[in-house]
Amino acid sequence: MYTYINVFSISIFLMSLYILYASWSINKTKRNSILLGLLVVIIISKVLYLLMDERSINLSYTYEIIIMLLIIQISIKGSQSRISSILIIINYILGLISLAITIFSSLNIYITIITAYMLITTLYLNFIMISEKKINNIDIILATLIYFYLFISLLMKGNESFIKINNILDVISSMYIFFKIFKINIIDVKNKNKKIKSKLSRSNIKINIYDEKLKLNKDITNMINESLGKKQNILQTIVGEYNRCTFIIDSEGYILNEDNSFSKMWKEYSEYKYKINLNIFLENSIKNANDFIKSINKVKQECVEVYGELKGKDGKIFKCTYAPFTISNKNIGVICAMIDITYQKNSEMKIKENNTKYKKIVDNIPY
């Protein structure tokens, strides 16, 4: 019966080893490496304990102490002190030495010394963990049972009926260790992933909300920019920022303009990459082209400034000044300065219409 119990506890430890190895293969931390090493020593010790009946008593002590070390290492909450880590590693190495002595030698005295040292240091580690509240009540109860078994079995060495109690204690320990490893490496990881997914989901919702707000703000900004553009155009029309241009008509009948004032006033010529022919300009853009030609001819013939008004085919009205362009007393062209007075003319016309309407109303008032 006890054999089946031992086999059962070994199988539970093997299940724990499988889970822990899977976790270690993904996350090779120092803590996982120590846990994996302790678990391997426990399984080997348990197998040797079953196969080597004559020297199994001393080996069982080492086995139980390693179990206690594993429980401490699994259950530690928060960070672990450097001294605790060193003591656990030393006990792990001493456990391996105990296994080697058990397999290759019969020097039980050395195993007893090693076991005594491991027991004292493990007790010290437990007191530290309890004082710092890094292990829970179940860990303390299980540790007490293991220590109770170790002390009583040392006092009653050779009492087989009492020693067999450790088989039941092994099953409890193996199941508890399996539960802890399963919880830490599967349940806790799963819950952590759920929390991360939940946070990501909430973040995505917030991102979508922010995207909608940004889109709304973008639309509002575009509306504001559009409104500002319209107001700017109105202001430019009133103030006259883009209602002036000056150009030269050379002797060959081409329009020359050094800045972009001409193309701003006459936008249909903004894409021209070559000189603009005067006849094409007059045909396409000027309504009273004959007045324009007469003014240019007068400037050329009399070398005087000429003033006049032009009407564009787009409905604009321009105040024009024509002047001779001379170099070294030689007339080489005509300078033409245009001012867009469309807004002014329309305003005057509206005022005149309103005055006419007002005069009619006044004239029709009976006295």
CSV table of C-alpha atoms in Angstrom, one decimal:
chain,number,residue,atom,x,y,z
A,1,MET,CA,0.0,0.0,0.0
A,2,TYR,CA,2.8,2.4,0.9
A,3,THR,CA,4.5,1.7,-2.4
A,4,TYR,CA,1.4,2.9,-4.3
A,5,ILE,CA,1.3,6.0,-2.1
A,6,ASN,CA,4.9,6.7,-2.9
A,7,VAL,CA,4.3,6.2,-6.6
A,8,PHE,CA,1.4,8.5,-6.5
A,9,SER,CA,3.4,11.2,-4.8
A,10,ILE,CA,6.2,10.8,-7.4
A,11,SER,CA,3.6,11.1,-10.2
A,12,ILE,CA,2.3,14.4,-8.6
A,13,PHE,CA,5.9,15.7,-8.4
A,14,LEU,CA,6.4,14.8,-12.1
A,15,MET,CA,3.3,16.7,-13.1
A,16,SER,CA,4.7,19.7,-11.1
A,17,LEU,CA,8.0,19.3,-12.9
A,18,TYR,CA,6.3,19.3,-16.3
A,19,ILE,CA,4.5,22.6,-15.6
A,20,LEU,CA,7.5,24.2,-14.0
A,21,TYR,CA,9.8,23.1,-16.9
A,22,ALA,CA,7.3,24.6,-19.4
A,23,SER,CA,7.3,27.9,-17.5
A,24,TRP,CA,11.1,27.8,-17.2
A,25,SER,CA,11.6,27.2,-20.9
A,26,ILE,CA,9.7,30.5,-21.6
A,27,ASN,CA,10.9,32.5,-18.6
A,28,LYS,CA,14.4,31.5,-17.5
A,29,THR,CA,14.5,33.5,-14.2
A,30,LYS,CA,16.8,32.7,-11.3
A,31,ARG,CA,13.8,31.7,-9.1
A,32,ASN,CA,12.4,29.3,-11.7
A,33,SER,CA,15.8,27.7,-12.1
A,34,ILE,CA,16.2,27.1,-8.4
A,35,LEU,CA,12.6,25.7,-8.2
A,36,LEU,CA,13.3,23.4,-11.1
A,37,GLY,CA,16.6,22.2,-9.5
A,38,LEU,CA,15.0,21.5,-6.1
A,39,LEU,CA,12.1,19.6,-7.8
A,40,VAL,CA,14.5,17.4,-9.7
A,41,VAL,CA,16.4,16.6,-6.5
A,42,ILE,CA,13.1,15.7,-4.7
A,43,ILE,CA,12.1,13.3,-7.5
A,44,ILE,CA,15.5,11.6,-7.6
A,45,SER,CA,15.6,11.4,-3.8
A,46,LYS,CA,12.1,9.8,-3.7
A,47,VAL,CA,13.0,7.3,-6.3
A,48,LEU,CA,16.2,6.3,-4.4
A,49,TYR,CA,14.3,6.2,-1.2
A,50,LEU,CA,12.1,3.5,-2.7
A,51,LEU,CA,14.9,1.5,-4.3
A,52,MET,CA,17.5,1.6,-1.5
A,53,ASP,CA,15.8,0.4,1.7
A,54,GLU,CA,19.0,0.0,3.7
A,55,ARG,CA,20.1,3.6,3.5
A,56,SER,CA,16.7,5.2,2.8
A,57,ILE,CA,16.2,6.6,6.4
A,58,ASN,CA,19.0,9.2,6.1
A,59,LEU,CA,18.0,10.0,2.5
A,60,SER,CA,14.4,10.6,3.6
A,61,TYR,CA,15.6,13.4,5.9
A,62,THR,CA,17.3,15.1,3.1
A,63,TYR,CA,14.3,14.6,0.9
A,64,GLU,CA,11.9,16.2,3.5
A,65,ILE,CA,14.3,19.2,4.0
A,66,ILE,CA,14.5,19.8,0.2
A,67,ILE,CA,10.6,19.7,0.1
A,68,MET,CA,10.6,22.4,2.8
A,69,LEU,CA,13.1,24.5,0.8
A,70,LEU,CA,10.9,24.1,-2.3
A,71,ILE,CA,7.8,25.2,-0.4
A,72,ILE,CA,9.7,28.2,1.0
A,73,GLN,CA,11.0,29.2,-2.5
A,74,ILE,CA,7.5,28.9,-4.0
A,75,SER,CA,5.7,30.7,-1.3
A,76,ILE,CA,7.9,33.7,-0.8
A,77,LYS,CA,6.0,36.9,-1.4
A,78,GLY,CA,7.9,39.8,-2.8
A,79,SER,CA,11.7,40.0,-3.2
A,80,GLN,CA,14.1,37.6,-1.6
A,81,SER,CA,17.1,38.6,0.5
A,82,ARG,CA,20.6,37.7,-0.8
A,83,ILE,CA,21.3,35.6,2.4
A,84,SER,CA,18.2,33.6,1.8
A,85,SER,CA,19.1,32.9,-1.8
A,86,ILE,CA,22.6,31.8,-0.9
A,87,LEU,CA,21.4,29.5,1.9
A,88,ILE,CA,18.8,27.9,-0.5
A,89,ILE,CA,21.5,27.3,-3.1
A,90,ILE,CA,24.0,25.9,-0.5
A,91,ASN,CA,21.3,23.5,0.7
A,92,TYR,CA,20.5,22.5,-2.9
A,93,ILE,CA,24.2,21.7,-3.5
A,94,LEU,CA,24.3,19.7,-0.2
A,95,GLY,CA,21.3,17.8,-1.2
A,96,LEU,CA,23.1,16.8,-4.4
A,97,ILE,CA,26.1,15.7,-2.3
A,98,SER,CA,23.8,13.6,-0.1
A,99,LEU,CA,22.4,11.9,-3.2
A,100,ALA,CA,26.0,11.2,-4.5
A,101,ILE,CA,27.1,9.8,-1.1
A,102,THR,CA,23.9,7.6,-0.9
A,103,ILE,CA,24.5,6.2,-4.4
A,104,PHE,CA,28.3,5.7,-4.4
A,105,SER,CA,29.3,5.4,-0.7
A,106,SER,CA,28.1,4.1,2.7
A,107,LEU,CA,29.5,7.0,4.8
A,108,ASN,CA,26.2,7.7,6.7
A,109,ILE,CA,28.0,9.9,9.2
A,110,TYR,CA,28.6,12.5,6.4
A,111,ILE,CA,24.9,12.4,5.4
A,112,THR,CA,24.0,12.9,9.1
A,113,ILE,CA,26.2,16.0,9.3
A,114,ILE,CA,24.9,17.4,6.1
A,115,THR,CA,21.3,16.7,7.1
A,116,ALA,CA,21.9,18.5,10.5
A,117,TYR,CA,23.3,21.6,8.7
A,118,MET,CA,20.4,21.6,6.2
A,119,LEU,CA,17.8,21.2,8.9
A,120,ILE,CA,19.3,24.2,11.0
A,121,THR,CA,19.6,26.5,8.0
A,122,THR,CA,16.1,25.6,6.8
A,123,LEU,CA,14.7,26.4,10.3
A,124,TYR,CA,16.5,29.7,10.1
A,125,LEU,CA,15.0,30.5,6.7
A,126,ASN,CA,11.5,29.6,8.0
A,127,PHE,CA,11.9,31.9,11.0
A,128,ILE,CA,13.0,34.8,8.7
A,129,MET,CA,10.1,34.2,6.3
A,130,ILE,CA,7.6,34.1,9.2
A,131,SER,CA,9.0,37.2,10.9
A,132,GLU,CA,8.9,39.1,7.6
A,133,LYS,CA,5.4,37.7,6.8
A,134,LYS,CA,6.5,36.4,3.4
A,135,ILE,CA,4.8,33.0,3.7
A,136,ASN,CA,1.2,32.2,4.5
A,137,ASN,CA,-0.5,30.2,7.3
A,138,ILE,CA,-0.8,27.0,5.3
A,139,ASP,CA,3.0,27.1,4.6
A,140,ILE,CA,3.6,27.5,8.3
A,141,ILE,CA,1.4,24.5,9.2
A,142,LEU,CA,2.9,22.3,6.6
A,143,ALA,CA,6.4,23.3,7.7
A,144,THR,CA,5.5,22.5,11.3
A,145,LEU,CA,4.3,19.1,10.3
A,146,ILE,CA,7.5,18.3,8.4
A,147,TYR,CA,9.7,19.5,11.2
A,148,PHE,CA,7.7,17.6,13.7
A,149,TYR,CA,8.1,14.5,11.6
A,150,LEU,CA,11.8,15.0,11.3
A,151,PHE,CA,12.5,15.5,15.0
A,152,ILE,CA,10.2,12.6,16.1
A,153,SER,CA,11.7,10.3,13.5
A,154,LEU,CA,15.2,11.2,14.7
A,155,LEU,CA,14.2,10.4,18.3
A,156,MET,CA,12.5,7.2,17.3
A,157,LYS,CA,15.0,6.1,14.7
A,158,GLY,CA,14.2,2.6,13.6
A,159,ASN,CA,10.5,2.7,14.4
A,160,GLU,CA,9.1,1.7,11.0
A,161,SER,CA,5.5,2.2,12.0
A,162,PHE,CA,6.2,6.0,12.6
A,163,ILE,CA,8.5,6.4,9.7
A,164,LYS,CA,5.8,5.3,7.3
A,165,ILE,CA,3.8,8.4,8.3
A,166,ASN,CA,6.1,10.3,6.0
A,167,ASN,CA,4.4,8.7,3.0
A,168,ILE,CA,1.2,10.4,3.8
A,169,LEU,CA,3.0,13.6,4.5
A,170,ASP,CA,4.8,13.3,1.1
A,171,VAL,CA,1.4,13.0,-0.6
A,172,ILE,CA,0.1,16.1,1.2
A,173,SER,CA,3.3,18.0,0.3
A,174,SER,CA,3.4,16.9,-3.3
A,175,MET,CA,-0.3,17.9,-3.8
A,176,TYR,CA,0.3,21.2,-2.1
A,177,ILE,CA,3.4,21.9,-4.2
A,178,PHE,CA,1.5,20.9,-7.4
A,179,PHE,CA,-1.3,23.3,-6.4
A,180,LYS,CA,1.1,26.2,-5.8
A,181,ILE,CA,3.0,25.6,-9.1
A,182,PHE,CA,-0.2,25.2,-11.0
A,183,LYS,CA,-1.7,28.4,-9.5
A,184,ILE,CA,1.5,30.5,-10.1
A,185,ASN,CA,2.3,29.3,-13.6
A,186,ILE,CA,-1.1,28.6,-15.1
A,187,ILE,CA,-4.0,30.2,-13.1
A,188,ASP,CA,-2.1,33.4,-12.2
A,189,VAL,CA,-0.7,33.8,-15.7
A,190,LYS,CA,-4.1,33.3,-17.2
A,191,ASN,CA,-5.7,35.9,-14.9
A,192,LYS,CA,-2.8,38.2,-15.6
A,193,ASN,CA,-3.4,37.8,-19.4
A,194,LYS,CA,-7.1,38.4,-18.8
A,195,LYS,CA,-6.3,41.7,-17.0
A,196,ILE,CA,-3.9,42.7,-19.7
A,197,LYS,CA,-6.6,42.0,-22.4
A,198,SER,CA,-9.1,43.8,-20.3
A,199,LYS,CA,-6.8,46.8,-20.0
A,200,LEU,CA,-6.0,46.6,-23.7
A,201,SER,CA,-9.7,46.5,-24.5
A,202,ARG,CA,-10.4,49.5,-22.3
A,203,SER,CA,-7.4,51.2,-23.9
A,204,ASN,CA,-8.8,50.5,-27.4
A,205,ILE,CA,-12.1,52.0,-26.4
A,206,LYS,CA,-10.4,55.1,-25.0
A,207,ILE,CA,-8.2,55.3,-28.2
A,208,ASN,CA,-11.4,55.1,-30.3
A,209,ILE,CA,-13.0,57.8,-28.2
A,210,TYR,CA,-9.9,59.9,-28.5
A,211,ASP,CA,-9.9,59.2,-32.3
A,212,GLU,CA,-13.4,60.4,-32.5
A,213,LYS,CA,-12.6,63.5,-30.5
A,214,LEU,CA,-9.5,64.2,-32.7
A,215,LYS,CA,-11.7,63.7,-35.8
A,216,LEU,CA,-14.3,66.1,-34.4
A,217,ASN,CA,-11.6,68.6,-33.5
A,218,LYS,CA,-10.1,68.2,-36.9
A,219,ASP,CA,-13.4,68.9,-38.5
A,220,ILE,CA,-13.9,71.9,-36.3
A,221,THR,CA,-10.4,73.1,-37.1
A,222,ASN,CA,-11.1,72.7,-40.9
A,223,MET,CA,-14.4,74.7,-40.4
A,224,ILE,CA,-12.5,77.4,-38.5
A,225,ASN,CA,-9.7,77.5,-41.2
A,226,GLU,CA,-12.4,77.6,-43.9
A,227,SER,CA,-14.1,80.5,-42.1
A,228,LEU,CA,-10.8,82.3,-41.6
A,229,GLY,CA,-10.0,81.8,-45.2
A,230,LYS,CA,-13.3,83.4,-46.3
A,231,LYS,CA,-12.8,86.2,-43.9
A,232,GLN,CA,-9.3,86.7,-45.1
A,233,ASN,CA,-10.5,86.8,-48.7
A,234,ILE,CA,-13.0,89.4,-47.7
A,235,LEU,CA,-10.4,91.4,-45.8
A,236,GLN,CA,-8.0,91.2,-48.7
A,237,THR,CA,-10.7,92.5,-51.0
A,238,ILE,CA,-11.5,95.4,-48.7
A,239,VAL,CA,-7.9,96.3,-47.7
A,240,GLY,CA,-6.6,95.5,-51.2
A,241,GLU,CA,-3.6,93.2,-50.4
A,242,TYR,CA,-4.0,91.4,-53.7
A,243,ASN,CA,-5.7,94.2,-55.7
A,244,ARG,CA,-2.5,95.8,-57.1
A,245,CYS,CA,-0.2,94.7,-59.9
A,246,THR,CA,2.4,96.4,-62.0
A,247,PHE,CA,3.8,95.0,-65.3
A,248,ILE,CA,5.7,96.1,-68.4
A,249,ILE,CA,4.5,95.8,-72.0
A,250,ASP,CA,7.6,95.6,-74.1
A,251,SER,CA,8.1,96.8,-77.6
A,252,GLU,CA,7.2,93.4,-79.0
A,253,GLY,CA,3.9,93.3,-77.3
A,254,TYR,CA,4.6,90.9,-74.4
A,255,ILE,CA,3.7,91.3,-70.8
A,256,LEU,CA,6.7,91.2,-68.3
A,257,ASN,CA,6.1,90.8,-64.5
A,258,GLU,CA,9.0,90.2,-62.1
A,259,ASP,CA,6.9,89.4,-59.0
A,260,ASN,CA,3.7,87.3,-58.8
A,261,SER,CA,1.3,90.2,-58.5
A,262,PHE,CA,0.0,89.7,-62.1
A,263,SER,CA,-0.8,86.0,-61.6
A,264,LYS,CA,-2.5,86.8,-58.2
A,265,MET,CA,-4.7,89.3,-59.9
A,266,TRP,CA,-5.2,87.2,-63.1
A,267,LYS,CA,-5.2,83.7,-61.7
A,268,GLU,CA,-5.8,82.1,-65.1
A,269,TYR,CA,-2.2,83.0,-66.0
A,270,SER,CA,-0.6,81.5,-62.8
A,271,GLU,CA,0.5,78.4,-64.6
A,272,TYR,CA,2.1,80.2,-67.6
A,273,LYS,CA,5.7,79.3,-67.9
A,274,TYR,CA,6.4,81.8,-70.7
A,275,LYS,CA,5.8,85.5,-71.6
A,276,ILE,CA,2.1,86.4,-72.0
A,277,ASN,CA,1.1,87.9,-75.4
A,278,LEU,CA,-0.7,91.2,-74.9
A,279,ASN,CA,-3.3,90.4,-77.6
A,280,ILE,CA,-4.1,87.1,-75.9
A,281,PHE,CA,-4.5,88.9,-72.5
A,282,LEU,CA,-6.8,91.5,-74.0
A,283,GLU,CA,-8.9,89.0,-75.9
A,284,ASN,CA,-9.3,86.6,-72.9
A,285,SER,CA,-9.4,88.9,-69.9
A,286,ILE,CA,-10.3,92.6,-70.8
A,287,LYS,CA,-13.8,93.7,-71.8
A,288,ASN,CA,-12.9,97.2,-73.1
A,289,ALA,CA,-9.7,96.2,-74.8
A,290,ASN,CA,-9.9,99.1,-77.3
A,291,ASP,CA,-9.6,101.7,-74.4
A,292,PHE,CA,-6.5,99.8,-73.2
A,293,ILE,CA,-4.9,99.9,-76.7
A,294,LYS,CA,-5.7,103.6,-77.1
A,295,SER,CA,-4.1,104.4,-73.7
A,296,ILE,CA,-0.9,102.4,-74.6
A,297,ASN,CA,-0.6,104.1,-78.0
A,298,LYS,CA,-1.0,107.5,-76.5
A,299,VAL,CA,1.8,106.8,-74.0
A,300,LYS,CA,4.1,105.6,-76.8
A,301,GLN,CA,3.4,108.6,-79.0
A,302,GLU,CA,3.3,111.4,-76.5
A,303,CYS,CA,5.5,109.9,-73.7
A,304,VAL,CA,3.0,111.1,-71.0
A,305,GLU,CA,1.2,109.3,-68.2
A,306,VAL,CA,-2.4,108.2,-69.0
A,307,TYR,CA,-5.1,107.3,-66.6
A,308,GLY,CA,-8.2,105.2,-67.2
A,309,GLU,CA,-10.5,102.4,-66.1
A,310,LEU,CA,-10.7,98.9,-67.4
A,311,LYS,CA,-13.4,96.3,-67.0
A,312,GLY,CA,-12.4,92.6,-66.8
A,313,LYS,CA,-14.5,89.9,-68.4
A,314,ASP,CA,-14.8,88.4,-64.9
A,315,GLY,CA,-16.7,91.5,-63.7
A,316,LYS,CA,-13.8,93.3,-62.0
A,317,ILE,CA,-13.1,97.0,-62.4
A,318,PHE,CA,-9.6,98.3,-62.5
A,319,LYS,CA,-8.1,101.8,-62.2
A,320,CYS,CA,-5.1,101.9,-64.5
A,321,THR,CA,-2.1,104.1,-64.8
A,322,TYR,CA,0.0,104.0,-68.0
A,323,ALA,CA,3.6,105.5,-68.1
A,324,PRO,CA,6.5,105.3,-70.5
A,325,PHE,CA,9.3,103.0,-69.7
A,326,THR,CA,12.6,104.6,-70.8
A,327,ILE,CA,16.2,103.7,-70.5
A,328,SER,CA,18.9,106.2,-71.7
A,329,ASN,CA,16.1,108.4,-73.1
A,330,LYS,CA,15.0,105.5,-75.2
A,331,ASN,CA,11.4,104.4,-74.9
A,332,ILE,CA,11.4,100.6,-74.8
A,333,GLY,CA,7.9,99.9,-73.4
A,334,VAL,CA,5.0,100.9,-71.3
A,335,ILE,CA,4.6,100.5,-67.6
A,336,CYS,CA,1.0,99.6,-66.5
A,337,ALA,CA,-0.1,99.8,-62.9
A,338,MET,CA,-3.6,98.3,-62.1
A,339,ILE,CA,-5.6,98.7,-58.9
A,340,ASP,CA,-8.7,96.5,-58.4
A,341,ILE,CA,-11.5,99.0,-57.4
A,342,THR,CA,-14.4,96.5,-57.9
A,343,TYR,CA,-15.4,96.6,-54.2
A,344,GLN,CA,-15.1,100.4,-54.1
A,345,LYS,CA,-17.2,100.8,-57.3
A,346,ASN,CA,-19.8,98.3,-56.1
A,347,SER,CA,-20.0,100.1,-52.8
A,348,GLU,CA,-20.5,103.4,-54.5
A,349,MET,CA,-23.1,101.9,-56.7
A,350,LYS,CA,-25.0,100.5,-53.7
A,351,ILE,CA,-24.7,103.9,-51.9
A,352,LYS,CA,-26.0,105.6,-55.1
A,353,GLU,CA,-28.9,103.2,-55.4
A,354,ASN,CA,-29.8,103.6,-51.7
A,355,ASN,CA,-29.6,107.4,-52.0
A,356,THR,CA,-31.9,107.2,-55.1
A,357,LYS,CA,-34.4,105.1,-53.2
A,358,TYR,CA,-34.1,107.3,-50.1
A,359,LYS,CA,-34.7,110.4,-52.3
A,360,LYS,CA,-37.8,108.8,-53.9
A,361,ILE,CA,-39.1,108.0,-50.5
A,362,VAL,CA,-38.5,111.5,-49.2
A,363,ASP,CA,-40.0,113.0,-52.4
A,364,ASN,CA,-43.1,110.9,-51.9
A,365,ILE,CA,-43.6,111.9,-48.3
A,366,PRO,CA,-46.7,114.2,-48.1
A,367,TYR,CA,-46.3,117.4,-46.3
